[in-house]
Amino acid sequence: MKRSDVDTALEVMRGLFPETPLQYNQHLSNRFGADIWLKREDLTPVRSYKIRGAFN
């Protein structure tokens, strides 16, 4: 995979769905002793990360 492939996929996704936030999770961070951030793709209109695969 080339960088240009990633850039192209990013542009396709930007045109279809809003960006989703990263959310810090204090509970998981404390439990595992690391900074844990969750990518909230469940907030997209279809509530799934799998939609990306259909377009790439």
Short mmCIF file of C-alpha atoms in Angstrom, two decimals:
data_model
loop_
_atom_site.label_atom_id
_atom_site.label_comp_id
_atom_site.label_asym_id
_atom_site.label_seq_id
_atom_site.Cartn_x
_atom_site.Cartn_y
_atom_site.Cartn_z
CA MET A 1 0.00 0.00 0.00
CA LYS A 2 1.27 3.44 -0.92
CA ARG A 3 0.71 6.73 0.85
CA SER A 4 -1.31 7.89 -2.15
CA ASP A 5 -3.72 4.96 -1.59
CA VAL A 6 -4.32 6.10 1.98
CA ASP A 7 -4.78 9.72 0.89
CA THR A 8 -7.31 8.66 -1.76
CA ALA A 9 -9.25 6.57 0.75
CA LEU A 10 -9.30 9.48 3.18
CA GLU A 11 -10.79 11.80 0.58
CA VAL A 12 -13.49 9.24 -0.29
CA MET A 13 -14.44 8.87 3.38
CA ARG A 14 -14.46 12.61 4.02
CA GLY A 15 -17.03 13.02 1.30
CA LEU A 16 -19.32 10.35 2.72
CA PHE A 17 -19.22 10.62 6.50
CA PRO A 18 -18.47 13.19 9.17
CA GLU A 19 -15.23 12.79 11.11
CA THR A 20 -15.65 10.96 14.39
CA PRO A 21 -13.98 12.07 17.60
CA LEU A 22 -11.31 10.42 19.68
CA GLN A 23 -12.47 10.13 23.28
CA TYR A 24 -10.18 9.55 26.24
CA ASN A 25 -11.35 6.66 28.46
CA GLN A 26 -10.29 7.14 32.06
CA HIS A 27 -11.52 3.74 33.26
CA LEU A 28 -9.57 1.74 30.67
CA SER A 29 -6.54 3.98 31.07
CA ASN A 30 -6.47 3.33 34.81
CA ARG A 31 -7.08 -0.39 34.39
CA PHE A 32 -4.30 -0.96 31.86
CA GLY A 33 -1.86 1.71 33.00
CA ALA A 34 -1.82 3.44 29.62
CA ASP A 35 -3.55 6.32 27.89
CA ILE A 36 -6.52 4.72 26.13
CA TRP A 37 -8.36 6.67 23.46
CA LEU A 38 -11.47 5.34 21.71
CA LYS A 39 -12.26 6.24 18.11
CA ARG A 40 -16.02 6.82 18.27
CA GLU A 41 -17.08 5.42 14.92
CA ASP A 42 -20.28 4.27 16.61
CA LEU A 43 -21.38 7.91 16.29
CA THR A 44 -21.59 7.75 12.48
CA PRO A 45 -25.06 7.61 10.91
CA VAL A 46 -24.71 3.85 10.33
CA ARG A 47 -23.06 3.29 13.75
CA SER A 48 -20.38 1.02 12.32
CA TYR A 49 -16.75 1.12 11.27
CA LYS A 50 -17.38 -1.59 8.66
CA ILE A 51 -18.78 0.87 6.14
CA ARG A 52 -15.21 1.97 5.36
CA GLY A 53 -14.48 -1.42 3.83
CA ALA A 54 -17.32 -1.09 1.35
CA PHE A 55 -15.77 2.02 -0.18
CA ASN A 56 -12.06 1.07 -0.12
#
